[in-house]
Coordinates of C-alpha atoms in Angstrom, one line a residue:
X1 CA -21.8 6.4 10.2
X2 CA -20.8 5.2 13.3
X3 CA -17.0 3.9 13.5
X4 CA -15.5 1.1 15.6
X5 CA -14.3 1.2 19.0
X6 CA -11.8 -1.2 17.5
X7 CA -10.8 0.8 14.8
X8 CA -10.1 4.0 16.6
X9 CA -8.5 2.2 19.9
X10 CA -6.3 0.8 16.8
X11 CA -6.2 4.2 14.7
X12 CA -4.9 5.8 18.6
X13 CA -2.3 3.3 18.9
X14 CA -1.1 3.6 16.4
X15 CA -0.4 7.4 16.6
X16 CA -3.3 9.5 14.3
X17 CA -4.5 12.5 15.9
X18 CA -8.6 12.0 16.0
X19 CA -9.2 16.0 16.0
X20 CA -7.1 17.5 13.1
X21 CA -7.5 15.8 9.5
X22 CA -3.2 16.3 8.4
X23 CA -2.9 16.6 5.2
X24 CA -2.0 13.1 2.7
X25 CA 0.7 11.2 3.2
X26 CA 4.3 11.3 2.0
X27 CA 6.8 8.2 1.3
X28 CA 10.3 7.2 -0.1
X29 CA 10.8 3.4 -0.2
X30 CA 12.4 0.7 -1.7
X31 CA 12.2 -2.5 -2.7
X32 CA 11.7 -5.5 -5.5
X33 CA 8.8 -5.9 -7.3
X34 CA 7.7 -8.7 -9.4
X35 CA 6.5 -8.1 -12.4
X36 CA 6.2 -11.7 -13.1
X37 CA 6.7 -11.5 -17.5
X38 CA 5.8 -14.1 -17.6
X39 CA 7.6 -16.0 -14.8
X40 CA 9.1 -14.8 -12.1
X41 CA 10.6 -11.3 -12.9
X42 CA 11.9 -9.2 -9.7
X43 CA 12.9 -5.7 -10.1
X44 CA 14.8 -3.4 -7.7
X45 CA 13.0 -0.4 -7.9
X46 CA 12.8 3.2 -5.9
X47 CA 9.4 5.4 -5.6
X48 CA 7.6 7.9 -4.1
X49 CA 3.6 7.9 -3.0
X50 CA 1.2 10.2 -1.7
X51 CA -2.4 7.8 0.5
X52 CA -4.9 10.5 0.6
X53 CA -6.0 9.6 4.7
X54 CA -10.3 10.6 3.9
X55 CA -10.9 9.3 0.3
X56 CA -8.9 6.3 -1.4
X57 CA -6.7 7.4 -3.7
X58 CA -2.4 7.2 -4.6
X59 CA -0.4 8.6 -6.6
X60 CA 3.0 5.7 -6.9
X61 CA 5.8 6.4 -9.0
X62 CA 9.1 4.2 -9.7
X63 CA 11.7 3.9 -11.7
X64 CA 13.0 0.5 -12.0
X65 CA 15.5 -2.0 -13.1
X66 CA 19.0 -1.3 -14.5
X67 CA 20.1 2.4 -14.4
X68 CA 16.1 3.1 -12.8
X69 CA 15.6 3.8 -16.7
X70 CA 11.3 2.5 -16.1
X71 CA 9.1 4.1 -15.0
X72 CA 6.1 3.7 -13.0
X73 CA 2.8 5.9 -12.2
X74 CA 0.0 3.8 -10.2
X75 CA -2.6 6.1 -9.4
X76 CA -6.1 6.2 -8.5
X77 CA -7.8 9.8 -7.8
X78 CA -11.6 9.5 -5.8
X79 CA -14.6 8.7 -7.7
X80 CA -12.1 8.1 -11.0
X81 CA -10.4 6.4 -13.6
X82 CA -7.2 4.9 -12.2
X83 CA -4.8 5.2 -13.8
X84 CA -0.9 2.8 -15.0
X85 CA 1.7 3.7 -16.8
X86 CA 5.5 2.2 -17.4
X87 CA 7.7 3.9 -20.1
X88 CA 11.2 3.1 -20.8
X89 CA 13.3 6.1 -20.1
X90 CA 10.1 8.4 -18.7
X91 CA 8.9 8.6 -22.4
X92 CA 8.5 5.6 -24.3
X93 CA 5.3 3.6 -23.4
X94 CA 6.3 -0.3 -23.0
X95 CA 3.0 -1.7 -23.7
X96 CA 2.6 -3.7 -19.8
X97 CA -0.9 -3.5 -17.2
X98 CA -3.0 -5.0 -15.6
X99 CA -6.6 -6.7 -17.1
X100 CA -8.3 -3.3 -17.4
X101 CA -11.0 -5.4 -15.6
X102 CA -9.1 -5.7 -12.9
X103 CA -7.1 -2.6 -12.8
X104 CA -9.5 -0.7 -10.4
X105 CA -10.1 -3.6 -7.9
X106 CA -6.5 -4.0 -7.8
X107 CA -5.2 -0.2 -7.1
X108 CA -8.8 0.3 -4.3
X109 CA -7.0 -3.4 -3.1
X110 CA -4.0 -2.3 -3.0
X111 CA -5.3 1.4 -1.0
X112 CA -6.6 -1.8 1.4
X113 CA -3.1 -2.9 2.4
X114 CA -1.6 0.3 2.3
X115 CA -3.3 1.6 5.8
X116 CA -1.0 0.9 8.3
X117 CA 1.5 3.3 6.0
X118 CA -1.8 5.5 7.0
X119 CA -3.4 4.8 10.4
X120 CA -5.5 8.9 9.8
X121 CA -7.4 7.0 7.3
X122 CA -8.6 4.2 9.5
X123 CA -10.5 7.6 11.7
X124 CA -10.3 9.9 8.7
X125 CA -11.1 8.1 5.6
X126 CA -15.4 8.1 5.6
X127 CA -15.3 6.0 2.6
X128 CA -14.3 2.7 4.5
X129 CA -16.6 0.4 6.5
X130 CA -15.3 -1.5 9.3
X131 CA -16.1 -4.8 11.2
X132 CA -14.7 -6.4 14.7
X133 CA -14.7 -9.8 14.2
X134 CA -13.1 -10.7 16.3
X135 CA -9.6 -8.6 19.3
X136 CA -7.5 -9.7 16.5
X137 CA -9.7 -8.8 13.9
X138 CA -11.1 -6.0 11.8
X139 CA -12.1 -6.1 8.6
X140 CA -12.2 -3.1 5.8
X141 CA -14.3 -2.9 2.7
X142 CA -15.1 -0.2 0.4
X143 CA -17.2 -0.1 -3.0
X144 CA -21.1 -0.7 -3.2
X145 CA -22.3 -4.2 -4.8
X146 CA -20.6 -5.8 -6.7
X147 CA -17.8 -3.6 -6.7
X148 CA -17.3 -4.3 -2.9
X149 CA -14.0 -4.7 -2.5
X150 CA -12.6 -5.7 1.0
X151 CA -9.2 -7.1 3.4
X152 CA -8.8 -8.3 6.8
X153 CA -6.3 -7.3 9.2
X154 CA -4.2 -9.2 11.7
X155 CA -3.7 -7.6 15.2
X156 CA -0.3 -9.3 16.5
X157 CA 0.7 -9.0 20.8
X158 CA 1.8 -5.1 20.1
X159 CA -1.7 -3.9 19.0
X160 CA -0.3 -3.2 15.4
X161 CA -1.3 -5.2 12.2
X162 CA 1.2 -7.8 11.6
X163 CA -0.6 -9.0 7.9
X164 CA -3.5 -8.5 5.4
X165 CA -5.4 -11.0 3.3
X166 CA -7.2 -9.8 0.4
X167 CA -9.8 -11.4 -2.4
X168 CA -7.2 -11.9 -5.2
X169 CA -9.1 -9.6 -8.1
X170 CA -7.8 -11.1 -11.5
X171 CA -10.5 -14.1 -9.6
X172 CA -14.1 -13.9 -10.8
X173 CA -17.2 -15.3 -10.1
X174 CA -16.7 -17.7 -12.9
X175 CA -13.3 -19.2 -11.8
X176 CA -13.5 -18.4 -8.5
X177 CA -10.9 -19.7 -5.9
X178 CA -11.8 -19.9 -2.0
X179 CA -7.9 -20.0 -1.1
X180 CA -7.0 -17.6 -3.6
X181 CA -5.7 -14.1 -2.4
X182 CA -3.0 -11.3 -1.1
X183 CA -1.6 -11.7 1.9
X184 CA 0.5 -8.5 3.6
X185 CA 3.2 -8.5 6.0
X186 CA 3.9 -5.3 7.9
X187 CA 7.5 -5.0 10.3
X188 CA 9.7 -3.5 11.7
X189 CA 7.4 -0.5 12.9
X190 CA 9.0 2.6 13.4
X191 CA 8.2 5.6 15.6
X192 CA 8.3 8.4 13.2
X193 CA 5.9 12.0 14.1
X194 CA 4.2 10.1 16.6
X195 CA 3.0 7.7 14.2
X196 CA 4.2 4.2 14.8
X197 CA 4.8 2.6 11.1
X198 CA 5.8 -0.6 9.2
X199 CA 9.1 0.1 7.8
X200 CA 8.6 -3.1 6.7
X201 CA 6.0 -4.6 3.4
X202 CA 6.1 -7.8 2.0
X203 CA 3.1 -8.4 -0.1
X204 CA 2.4 -12.5 -1.3
X205 CA 0.3 -13.4 -3.7
X206 CA -1.0 -17.5 -3.2
X207 CA -2.6 -19.4 -5.7
X208 CA -3.9 -23.2 -5.5
X209 CA -0.7 -24.5 -6.3
X210 CA 1.2 -22.4 -4.9
X211 CA 2.6 -18.8 -3.7
X212 CA 4.4 -16.0 -5.3
X213 CA 5.9 -13.2 -4.2
X214 CA 4.9 -9.4 -5.4
X215 CA 6.7 -7.3 -3.5
X216 CA 9.4 -6.2 -0.9
X217 CA 9.8 -2.4 0.1
X218 CA 11.5 -0.6 3.1
X219 CA 11.0 3.1 3.8
X220 CA 13.1 5.9 3.4
X221 CA 10.5 8.6 4.1
X222 CA 7.5 9.2 6.0
X223 CA 6.1 13.4 6.1
X224 CA 2.4 14.1 6.5
X225 CA 1.1 17.7 4.8
X226 CA 0.4 20.0 7.8
X227 CA 2.3 18.1 10.3
X228 CA 4.4 21.3 11.0
X229 CA 6.9 19.5 7.9
X230 CA 7.4 20.4 4.3
X231 CA 6.4 17.5 2.5
X232 CA 8.5 16.9 -1.3
X233 CA 8.0 17.2 -3.9
X234 CA 6.0 14.2 -6.4
X235 CA 10.1 13.2 -8.1
X236 CA 11.2 9.8 -7.7
X237 CA 14.8 10.8 -6.2
X238 CA 17.7 7.7 -7.6
X239 CA 17.6 6.5 -4.1
X240 CA 18.7 3.3 -2.9
X241 CA 19.6 0.8 0.1
X242 CA 21.0 3.3 3.1
X243 CA 25.6 3.1 2.2
X244 CA 26.0 1.4 5.6
X245 CA 23.2 -1.6 5.2
X246 CA 20.2 0.6 8.5
X247 CA 17.5 -0.6 8.1
X248 CA 15.8 2.3 9.1
X249 CA 17.4 5.7 8.2
X250 CA 14.8 7.2 10.5
X251 CA 14.9 5.2 13.5
X252 CA 15.0 7.1 17.0
X253 CA 14.0 10.1 14.6
X254 CA 12.4 12.8 16.7
X255 CA 8.5 12.8 15.9

């Protein structure tokens, strides 16, 4: 498949390596997530995530709430059913999960929203199909037939990804609402290990009558296996905002 020149240009602006396929991206973050049980229910979290740059696959593990007593694990392995689980103190299952029929779609949509966090995937994930809408908008899709999902990225004046729109994974054909969707924004780009990465992400869900905040997160570490650094173990440390409230603990880090 021929990659669009506009996609290659975007990936290169973000620092992706066109000649070498590195290992997965490892990142750590803190933020807040809205569990919506049944109304807005925001919980703080700290998390680690592994993102593939060659397939629509990820593993996100977080600790949430007071004393970080709740453990949430969301993962998608290419070609296999996605996994989602919530446990108290890491052991006691909590009966909370997205609708089973929506989970695979929402997980693949999640992967698409996180492409700016793994710009090498724009070059090396061959399961992604791209279209150039105009000079400021790129559409990316994955899946086949009725399983196809897509996201539309809007580029900012600096040529980086500023925002994303995704059709709502819970919006099924019998009650389709063209206005419904997920909207994400990316801000506070910083250069780390040769890549321009947005350190702040914000995701909202828009319904016909209101907007619902879903996710606000800030990075505290970003690495890619094979770039000369040792990736972290996939465990969740008790981390949080830096003591001095600096927005970017790694700002100015030398690639």
